[in-house]
Amino acid sequence: MGAQSTGGSFEPNADWTAQAKDNLGVALAAAQTKLGNEVIVAEEPVGQSAQVMADYRALFAVLAQSVITYQFFPGNRLPTKKRKGAFEWTLGPGVAEIAGGSGADYALFLTNDDEYGSTGRKMLQVFAAMGGVSVISGNHKGFAGLVDLRTGDLVWLNADLQMGGDVRTPEGAQKRVSQLLEDFPGSTAPQPAAK
Amino acid sequence: MRAASASFAAACLVGAAATCAHAEPIPTLPPYTAAYQPQGVDERGLWMEFDEFERTLRDSKAVINDPALMAYLRGVVCRTVGSSRCETVRIYVVRDASFNASMAPNGMMVIHSGLLLRSRNEAELAAVLGHEFAHFELRHSLAQFKRRRTAGDIVAWVGVAAVGAYAYGGANTYSVIRNAQSVQTAVIGGLYANGREQERQADLLSMAYLKASPYEPHCFADLWNRQMNEADATARGRKQRSTRYDRVAFFATHPTSLDRATYLRAIASETGKAGDEGQVSFMTAMTAWRPEFLDDQLKLNDFEGTDFLLGELAGAQWTPDLLYARGELYRGRGNPRDLVSAIGFYREALSGNATFAEAYRGIGLAQMRNHDPAGVDALKRYLSLKPDASDRAMISMLVQ
């Protein structure tokens, strides 16, 4: 979480990040009731399992990026992903290790990356537009993925490179979580996309 | 400031570098605040970012997790910057064969294994780690972050002005755009110049640490001299023009190695201090890891640079591990003549250490590649010396 300076560089903001973490945690707990599943927030692991967790977090990031690049855009699909309705991506069965005997069936990975355009950036945007040049102010990316811990298969992935909801506020965080978990498998009442 | 340093370097070059009379004064050690906490939005944001990064790095497989090595390196940092300063540092050694180290604004020190391979003694390592600590103590990341943001803002606004001139301008359009471009170039150039000035300040503060430490201050300059020679060797091997050391490139992030070697040597002479090089303790601490670091270096596909480096490490005496690494280097290039040379190096390694299993492996593979049937015997010897070799299945297939 942070701001985007006039020149477009990222300015990390510790307070916003802390607020967003709290708000998203609360919003996620509230959204649970609609998911048809019990969601437990993973404790930070120690020792050997910390390395395993770090490995799979990195692997998930690569996998999610591959899905976004090679599956979500039909024109760019790999030949093996072209069959209609096919969604075949996996982290491999070894991922069961990250459950660490907790009895969890699925792992839910959430990522948010927010840069709010500063006042200077917005002014630059206006003036550049007057000159006929488009300047993007702000950057709001997020994705959520669900992995079946028995097989390692990615069962569902939702990615949005222009997310709504100001996660610095509780209401915004709720909107963000409902967007992230839109069409979550097994959810009882799919949330309408409120953008 | 930069102009002063350049003319200083030139003056030293004319005379004998080591006896240059007017060295720059090194700073007195600034008062140190233990457990410093970041202040303001920018600094707290930077620390947060690096805290997040450190959490990931801590669990990375690229980090060497060896308690003995970590304890030794902590000792070096503490002897260099003093026991109160070193308490804030967390050290991570990453398996990276390049010659580098870095320190983040939150106190995370990252040491590349390539630095440990290239340092010849504890004093050289101490000088580089002192330089990195100086960046931390002087809070250089924050200052450069702010400068980069301001520079980005100026470049963006001037760019918009140029666009405006293009869209609405009349007769002056061309000159407005040309001026806008010179402003942008000047701002970006200033940013890099400031980065180089920070490096110089860190060098000077490192010399101040070394002066107060038990270490020999001359060693820092030695490191830069060897670095230039290695870079030249790499360039020669790659048929590239070597780096120019007598001028600073526009986008250079550091002063040239020659500039640094010159002013550091002058300062070291000025201190008039003869300290400890700590060669024995350094070599002892690296014994277990040097074969691994050499192995990483061999994978860089840098024949000339690596050959030069091995020669530097050997000095007057080639040890079995260096001879073996040289054999691997030549066998890796793999011309028929290289294989003959490689076999020679492996044999020399074996004359120093008769049970060096991997040397037999090298001899066997090189001989087989040159259709010498004796290779089978060497490979059998390898397997008998190292029955649990990880490549046992592959080698067994060759000896049948």
PDB file of C-alpha atoms in Angstrom, chain A residues 5-7 10-15 17 21 44 50-51 54-55 123-124 130-131 133, chain B residues 41 44-46 48-49 52 55 58-59 61 145 149 152-153 156-157 160 163 167-168:
ATOM      1  CA  SER A   5       4.133  10.287  -6.832  1.00  0.00           C
ATOM      2  CA  THR A   6       3.703  12.841  -9.605  1.00  0.00           C
ATOM      3  CA  GLY A   7       6.479  11.178 -11.593  1.00  0.00           C
ATOM      4  CA  PHE A  10       5.755   4.156  -5.706  1.00  0.00           C
ATOM      5  CA  GLU A  11       5.802   5.681  -2.234  1.00  0.00           C
ATOM      6  CA  PRO A  12       5.208   2.930   0.341  1.00  0.00           C
ATOM      7  CA  ASN A  13       3.013   3.952   3.275  1.00  0.00           C
ATOM      8  CA  ALA A  14       3.271   1.941   6.504  1.00  0.00           C
ATOM      9  CA  ASP A  15       0.088   3.312   8.116  1.00  0.00           C
ATOM     10  CA  THR A  17      -0.704  -0.901   4.864  1.00  0.00           C
ATOM     11  CA  LYS A  21      -4.422  -5.439   6.643  1.00  0.00           C
ATOM     12  CA  GLU A  44       3.139 -17.475  10.279  1.00  0.00           C
ATOM     13  CA  ALA A  50       8.484 -21.596   6.881  1.00  0.00           C
ATOM     14  CA  GLN A  51      10.730 -22.543   3.958  1.00  0.00           C
ATOM     15  CA  ALA A  54       7.876 -19.480   1.205  1.00  0.00           C
ATOM     16  CA  ASP A  55       8.468 -21.880  -1.690  1.00  0.00           C
ATOM     17  CA  MET A 123      -2.948  17.347 -11.535  1.00  0.00           C
ATOM     18  CA  LEU A 124      -0.355  15.968 -13.946  1.00  0.00           C
ATOM     19  CA  MET A 130      -5.098  18.714 -22.085  1.00  0.00           C
ATOM     20  CA  GLY A 131      -2.039  17.972 -24.217  1.00  0.00           C
ATOM     21  CA  VAL A 133      -1.533  12.382 -23.496  1.00  0.00           C
TER      22      VAL A 133
ATOM     23  CA  VAL B  41       5.828   8.793   6.261  1.00  0.00           C
ATOM     24  CA  ARG B  44       8.442   4.358   7.770  1.00  0.00           C
ATOM     25  CA  GLY B  45       7.157   3.327   4.345  1.00  0.00           C
ATOM     26  CA  LEU B  46      10.654   2.345   3.195  1.00  0.00           C
ATOM     27  CA  MET B  48       7.920  -1.425   5.911  1.00  0.00           C
ATOM     28  CA  GLU B  49       8.829  -2.381   2.353  1.00  0.00           C
ATOM     29  CA  GLU B  52       8.366  -7.340   4.015  1.00  0.00           C
ATOM     30  CA  ARG B  55      10.534 -11.779   5.727  1.00  0.00           C
ATOM     31  CA  ARG B  58      14.746 -15.033   5.517  1.00  0.00           C
ATOM     32  CA  ASP B  59      12.968 -18.158   4.233  1.00  0.00           C
ATOM     33  CA  LYS B  61      16.595 -21.176  -0.360  1.00  0.00           C
ATOM     34  CA  PHE B 145      14.414   7.843  -2.544  1.00  0.00           C
ATOM     35  CA  ARG B 149      10.882  11.124  -6.427  1.00  0.00           C
ATOM     36  CA  GLY B 152      10.659  11.957 -11.365  1.00  0.00           C
ATOM     37  CA  ASP B 153       8.223  14.780 -10.615  1.00  0.00           C
ATOM     38  CA  ALA B 156       7.078  14.366 -15.598  1.00  0.00           C
ATOM     39  CA  TRP B 157       6.057  18.053 -15.377  1.00  0.00           C
ATOM     40  CA  VAL B 160       3.911  17.634 -19.890  1.00  0.00           C
ATOM     41  CA  VAL B 163       3.612  18.017 -24.771  1.00  0.00           C
ATOM     42  CA  ALA B 167      -0.138  20.713 -28.850  1.00  0.00           C
ATOM     43  CA  TYR B 168      -0.619  24.462 -28.469  1.00  0.00           C
TER      44      TYR B 168
END
